[in-house]
Short mmCIF file of C-alpha atoms in Angstrom, two decimals:
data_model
loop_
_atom_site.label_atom_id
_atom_site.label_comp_id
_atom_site.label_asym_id
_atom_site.label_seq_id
_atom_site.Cartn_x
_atom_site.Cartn_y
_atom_site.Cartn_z
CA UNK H 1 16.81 98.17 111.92
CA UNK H 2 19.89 97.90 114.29
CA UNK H 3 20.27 100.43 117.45
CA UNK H 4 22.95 102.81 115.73
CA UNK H 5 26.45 101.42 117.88
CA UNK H 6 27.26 103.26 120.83
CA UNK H 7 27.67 101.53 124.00
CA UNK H 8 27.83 104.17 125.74
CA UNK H 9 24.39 105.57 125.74
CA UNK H 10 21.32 104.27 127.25
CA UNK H 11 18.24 102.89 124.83
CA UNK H 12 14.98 105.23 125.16
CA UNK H 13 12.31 102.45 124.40
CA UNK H 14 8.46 104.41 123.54
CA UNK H 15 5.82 101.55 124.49
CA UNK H 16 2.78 101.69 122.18
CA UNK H 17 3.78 104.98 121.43
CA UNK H 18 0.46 106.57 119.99
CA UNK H 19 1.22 109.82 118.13
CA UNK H 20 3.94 110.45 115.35
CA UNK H 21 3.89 113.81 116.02
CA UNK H 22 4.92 112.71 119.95
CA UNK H 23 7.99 109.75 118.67
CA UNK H 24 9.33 112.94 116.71
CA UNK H 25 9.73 115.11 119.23
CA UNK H 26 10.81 112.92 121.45
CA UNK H 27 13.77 112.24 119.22
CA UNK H 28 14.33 115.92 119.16
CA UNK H 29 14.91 115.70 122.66
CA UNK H 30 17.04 112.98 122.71
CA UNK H 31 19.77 114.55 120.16
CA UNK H 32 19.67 117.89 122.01
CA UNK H 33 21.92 115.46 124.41
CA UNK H 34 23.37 113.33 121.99
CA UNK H 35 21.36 110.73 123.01
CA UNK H 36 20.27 108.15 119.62
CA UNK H 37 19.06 104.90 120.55
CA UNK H 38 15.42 104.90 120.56
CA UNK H 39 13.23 101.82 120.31
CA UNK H 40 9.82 101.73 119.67
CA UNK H 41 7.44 98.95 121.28
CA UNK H 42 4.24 98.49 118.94
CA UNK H 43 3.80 101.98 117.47
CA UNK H 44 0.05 102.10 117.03
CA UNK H 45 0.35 104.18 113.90
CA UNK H 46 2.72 101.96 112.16
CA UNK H 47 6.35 102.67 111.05
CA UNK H 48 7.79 104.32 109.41
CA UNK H 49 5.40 107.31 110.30
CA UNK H 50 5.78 110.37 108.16
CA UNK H 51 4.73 112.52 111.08
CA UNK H 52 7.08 111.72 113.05
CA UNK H 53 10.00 112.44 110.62
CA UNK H 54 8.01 115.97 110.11
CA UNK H 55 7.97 116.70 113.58
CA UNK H 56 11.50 115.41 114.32
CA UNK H 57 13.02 118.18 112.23
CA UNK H 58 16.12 117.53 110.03
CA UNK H 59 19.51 116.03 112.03
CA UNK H 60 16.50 114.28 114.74
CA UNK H 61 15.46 112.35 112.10
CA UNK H 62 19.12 110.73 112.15
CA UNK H 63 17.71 109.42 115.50
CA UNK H 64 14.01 107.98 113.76
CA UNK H 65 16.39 106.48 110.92
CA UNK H 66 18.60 103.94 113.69
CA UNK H 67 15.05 103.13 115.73
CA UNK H 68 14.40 99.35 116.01
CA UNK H 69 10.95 98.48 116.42
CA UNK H 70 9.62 95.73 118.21
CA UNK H 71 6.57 94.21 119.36
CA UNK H 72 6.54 93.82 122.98
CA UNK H 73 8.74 95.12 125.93
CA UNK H 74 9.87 91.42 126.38
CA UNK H 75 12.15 91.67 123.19
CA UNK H 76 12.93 95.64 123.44
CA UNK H 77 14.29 94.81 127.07
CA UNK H 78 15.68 91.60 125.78
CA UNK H 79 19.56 92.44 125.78
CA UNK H 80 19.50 94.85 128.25
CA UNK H 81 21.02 94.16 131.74
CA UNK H 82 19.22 96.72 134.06
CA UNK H 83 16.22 98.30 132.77
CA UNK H 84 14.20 101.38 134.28
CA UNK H 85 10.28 102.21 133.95
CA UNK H 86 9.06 105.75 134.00
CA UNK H 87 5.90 106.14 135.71
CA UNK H 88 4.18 107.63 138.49
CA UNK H 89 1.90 104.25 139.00
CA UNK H 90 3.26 100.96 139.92
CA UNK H 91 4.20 101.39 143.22
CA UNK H 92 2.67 98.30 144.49
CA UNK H 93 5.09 96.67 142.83
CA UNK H 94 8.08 96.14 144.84
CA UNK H 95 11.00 97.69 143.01
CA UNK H 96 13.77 100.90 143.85
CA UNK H 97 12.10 104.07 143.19
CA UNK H 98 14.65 106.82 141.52
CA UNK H 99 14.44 110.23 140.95
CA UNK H 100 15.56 110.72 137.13
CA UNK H 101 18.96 111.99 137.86
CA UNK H 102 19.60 109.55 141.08
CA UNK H 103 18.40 106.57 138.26
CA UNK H 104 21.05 108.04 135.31
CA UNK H 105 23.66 108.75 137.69
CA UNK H 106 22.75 104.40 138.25
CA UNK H 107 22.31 104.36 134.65
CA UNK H 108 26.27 106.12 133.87
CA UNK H 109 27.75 103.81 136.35
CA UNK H 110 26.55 100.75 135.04
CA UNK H 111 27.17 101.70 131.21
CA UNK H 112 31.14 102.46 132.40
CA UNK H 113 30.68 99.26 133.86
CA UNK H 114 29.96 97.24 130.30
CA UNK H 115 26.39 96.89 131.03
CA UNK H 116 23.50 97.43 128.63
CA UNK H 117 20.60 99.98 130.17
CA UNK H 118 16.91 100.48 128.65
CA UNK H 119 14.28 103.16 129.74
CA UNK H 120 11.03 102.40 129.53
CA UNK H 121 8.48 105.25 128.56
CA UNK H 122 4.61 104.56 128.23
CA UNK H 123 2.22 105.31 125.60
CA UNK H 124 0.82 109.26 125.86
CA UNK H 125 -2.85 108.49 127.11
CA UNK H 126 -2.14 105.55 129.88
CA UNK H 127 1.41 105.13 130.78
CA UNK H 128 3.06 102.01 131.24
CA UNK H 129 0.81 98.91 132.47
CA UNK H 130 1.71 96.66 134.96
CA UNK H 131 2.74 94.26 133.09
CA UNK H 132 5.48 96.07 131.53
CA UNK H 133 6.79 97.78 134.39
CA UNK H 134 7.33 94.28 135.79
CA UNK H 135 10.17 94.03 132.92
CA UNK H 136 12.38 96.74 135.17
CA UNK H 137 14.77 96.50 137.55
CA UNK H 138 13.64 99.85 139.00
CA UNK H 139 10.92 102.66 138.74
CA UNK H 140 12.17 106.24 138.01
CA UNK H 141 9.33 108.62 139.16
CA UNK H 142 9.73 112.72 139.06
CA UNK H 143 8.50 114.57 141.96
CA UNK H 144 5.80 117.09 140.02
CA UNK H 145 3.12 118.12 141.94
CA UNK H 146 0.87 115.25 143.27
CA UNK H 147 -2.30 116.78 141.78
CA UNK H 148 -1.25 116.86 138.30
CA UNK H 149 1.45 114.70 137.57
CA UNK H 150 1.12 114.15 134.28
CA UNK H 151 4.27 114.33 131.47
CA UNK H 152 3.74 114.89 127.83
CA UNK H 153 6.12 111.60 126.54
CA UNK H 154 8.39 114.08 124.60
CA UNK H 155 8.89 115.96 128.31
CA UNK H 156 9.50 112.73 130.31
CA UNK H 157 12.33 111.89 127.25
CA UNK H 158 13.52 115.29 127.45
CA UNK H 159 14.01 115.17 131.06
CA UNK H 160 15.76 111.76 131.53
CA UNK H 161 17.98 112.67 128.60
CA UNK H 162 19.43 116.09 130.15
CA UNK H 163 19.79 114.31 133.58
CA UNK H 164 21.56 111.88 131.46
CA UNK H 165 23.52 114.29 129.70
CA UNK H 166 24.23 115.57 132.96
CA UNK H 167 26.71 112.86 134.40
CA UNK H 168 28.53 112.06 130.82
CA UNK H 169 29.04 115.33 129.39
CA UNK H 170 31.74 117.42 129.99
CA UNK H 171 30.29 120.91 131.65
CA UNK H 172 30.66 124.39 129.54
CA UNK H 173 31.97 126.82 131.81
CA UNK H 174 30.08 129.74 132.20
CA UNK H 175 31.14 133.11 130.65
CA UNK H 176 32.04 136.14 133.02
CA UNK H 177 31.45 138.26 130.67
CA UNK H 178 28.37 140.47 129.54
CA UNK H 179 26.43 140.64 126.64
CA UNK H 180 28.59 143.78 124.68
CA UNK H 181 30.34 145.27 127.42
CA UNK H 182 33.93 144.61 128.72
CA UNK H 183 35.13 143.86 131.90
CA UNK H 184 36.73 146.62 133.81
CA UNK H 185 40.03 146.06 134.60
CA UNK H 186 41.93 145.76 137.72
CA UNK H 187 43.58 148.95 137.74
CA UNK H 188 40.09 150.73 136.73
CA UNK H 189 38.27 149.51 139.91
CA UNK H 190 41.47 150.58 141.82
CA UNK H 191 41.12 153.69 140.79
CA UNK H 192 37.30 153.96 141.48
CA UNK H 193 38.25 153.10 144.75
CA UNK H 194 40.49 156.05 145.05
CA UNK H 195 38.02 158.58 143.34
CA UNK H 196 35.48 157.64 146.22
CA UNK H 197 38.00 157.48 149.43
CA UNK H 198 39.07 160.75 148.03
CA UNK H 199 35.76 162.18 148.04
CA UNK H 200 34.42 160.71 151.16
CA UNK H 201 37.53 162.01 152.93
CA UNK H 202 36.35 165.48 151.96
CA UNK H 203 32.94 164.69 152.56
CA UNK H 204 34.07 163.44 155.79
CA UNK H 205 33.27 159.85 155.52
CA UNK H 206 35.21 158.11 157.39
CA UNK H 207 34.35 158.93 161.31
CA UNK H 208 35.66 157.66 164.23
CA UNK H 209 39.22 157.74 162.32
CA UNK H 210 39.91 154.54 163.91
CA UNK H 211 37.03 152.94 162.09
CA UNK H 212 38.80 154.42 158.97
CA UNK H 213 40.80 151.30 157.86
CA UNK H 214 38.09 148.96 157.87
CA UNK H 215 35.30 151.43 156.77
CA UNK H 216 38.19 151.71 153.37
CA UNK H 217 38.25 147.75 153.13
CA UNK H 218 34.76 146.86 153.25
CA UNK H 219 34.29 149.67 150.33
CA UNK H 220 37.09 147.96 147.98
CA UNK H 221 35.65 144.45 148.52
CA UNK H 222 32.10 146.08 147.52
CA UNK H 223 33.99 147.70 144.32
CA UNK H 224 35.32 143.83 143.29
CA UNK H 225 32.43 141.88 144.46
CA UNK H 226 30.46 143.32 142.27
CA UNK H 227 32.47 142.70 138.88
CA UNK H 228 31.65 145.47 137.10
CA UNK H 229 32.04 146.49 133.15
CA UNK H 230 34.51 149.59 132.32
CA UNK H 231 31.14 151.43 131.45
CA UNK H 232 29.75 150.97 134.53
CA UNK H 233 33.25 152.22 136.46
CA UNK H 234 33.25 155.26 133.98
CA UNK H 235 29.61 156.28 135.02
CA UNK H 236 30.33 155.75 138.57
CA UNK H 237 33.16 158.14 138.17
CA UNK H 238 30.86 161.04 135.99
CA UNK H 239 28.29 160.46 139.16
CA UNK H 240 30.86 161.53 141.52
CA UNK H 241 31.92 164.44 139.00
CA UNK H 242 28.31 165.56 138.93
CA UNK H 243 27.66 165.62 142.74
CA UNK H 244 30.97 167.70 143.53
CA UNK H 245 29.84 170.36 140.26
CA UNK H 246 26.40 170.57 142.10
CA UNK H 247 28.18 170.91 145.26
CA UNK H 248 29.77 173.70 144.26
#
């Protein structure tokens, strides 16, 4: 079955992929970016593989549905024009090493560009062989720790597709609020700011008087800076209530 059409996204091609369970999840990862061309090289368990529909989990399996399967890296890579193998081995082979999101940033510019871009990912137990890392342009390899640098085939998908994701999606801003509480307003941090000069003037606070100014300043920059909720001004100001009651 055909890639499903989108030009815009790279191919995720699973090489002797040896685990359903591993092809659906991998295609779970994928659509968390809305990423759905996978290819499989050789699947060792056969397709179509009923645990990997399981494990892909409803809309993924949209993903399993468009996979083309093929049986060597020679025709998966076939109409591709620049093709990256993930793997940590291979590096007497003398290719461009990426990191994963120098190699999609590579990968965007040459999709925008009209070119066709594969990713190779190895089977779970061995990784890609020599022989089929030869079929890349260039090696991506991620900088884990050198004594265990092994990825579960579902991570190393999940991982190129968010880098992916990364440089083509537009970013969600982040909200300024808080979980259940409301912002405090301008005026209400104004008038914290008042309730404390007022009782750090009569507390006598602010000492040299010439330091007074600044010593005022560098408390309403604190007051802002710190972007408070209007239930965190109104406790402030029952804190200050509290301490002149005791004081008195």
């Amino acid at each position: 079955m055909p890639d499903l059409p989108d030009p815009a996204q790279p191919a995720f091609i699973l090489v002797r992929p040896q685990m359903g369970e591993n092809i659906g999840a991998a295609a779970r990862a994928m659509l968390n970016f809305s990423l759905r061309k996978m290819r499989l090289v050789d699947p060792r368990d056969g397709w179509p593989n009923p645990k990997a529909v399981a494990m892909a989990s409803g809309a993924a399996g949209q993903v399993l549905d468009f996979a083309g399967v093929y049986d060597s890296v020679a025709e998966a890579v076939a109409d591709c024009d620049y093709v990256f193998a993930t793997t940590a081995r291979g590096r007497e082979l003398p290719k461009p090493i990426f990191t994963p999101e120098a190699a999609m940033v590579e990968a965007r510019k040459r999709i925008v560009a009209g070119q066709k871009v594969g990713i190779l990912f190895g089977p779970e137990r061995t990784g890609l062989e020599n022989d089929d890392i030869i079929r890349a342009n260039a090696i991506i390899t991620v900088p884990v720790n050198p004594e265990f640098f092994s990825l579960n085939l579902a991570q190393a998908v999940l991982l190129t597709a968010y880098e992916y994701s990364r440089h083509t999606l537009e970013a969600v801003p982040v909200d300024p609020g808080l979980a259940g509480h409301d912002p405090a307003s301008a005026i209400e941090v104004e008038k914290l700011g008042d309730h404390f000069e007022q009782r750090l003037e009569e507390a006598g606070f602010f000492h040299p008087p010439e330091k007074a100014p600044m010593m005022k300043r560098n408390l309403r920059n604190m007051w802002t800076r710190f972007a408070m909720t209007r239930s965190e001004v109104q406790t402030l100001h029952g804190a200050l209530r509290q301490i002149l009651r005791g004081r008195d």
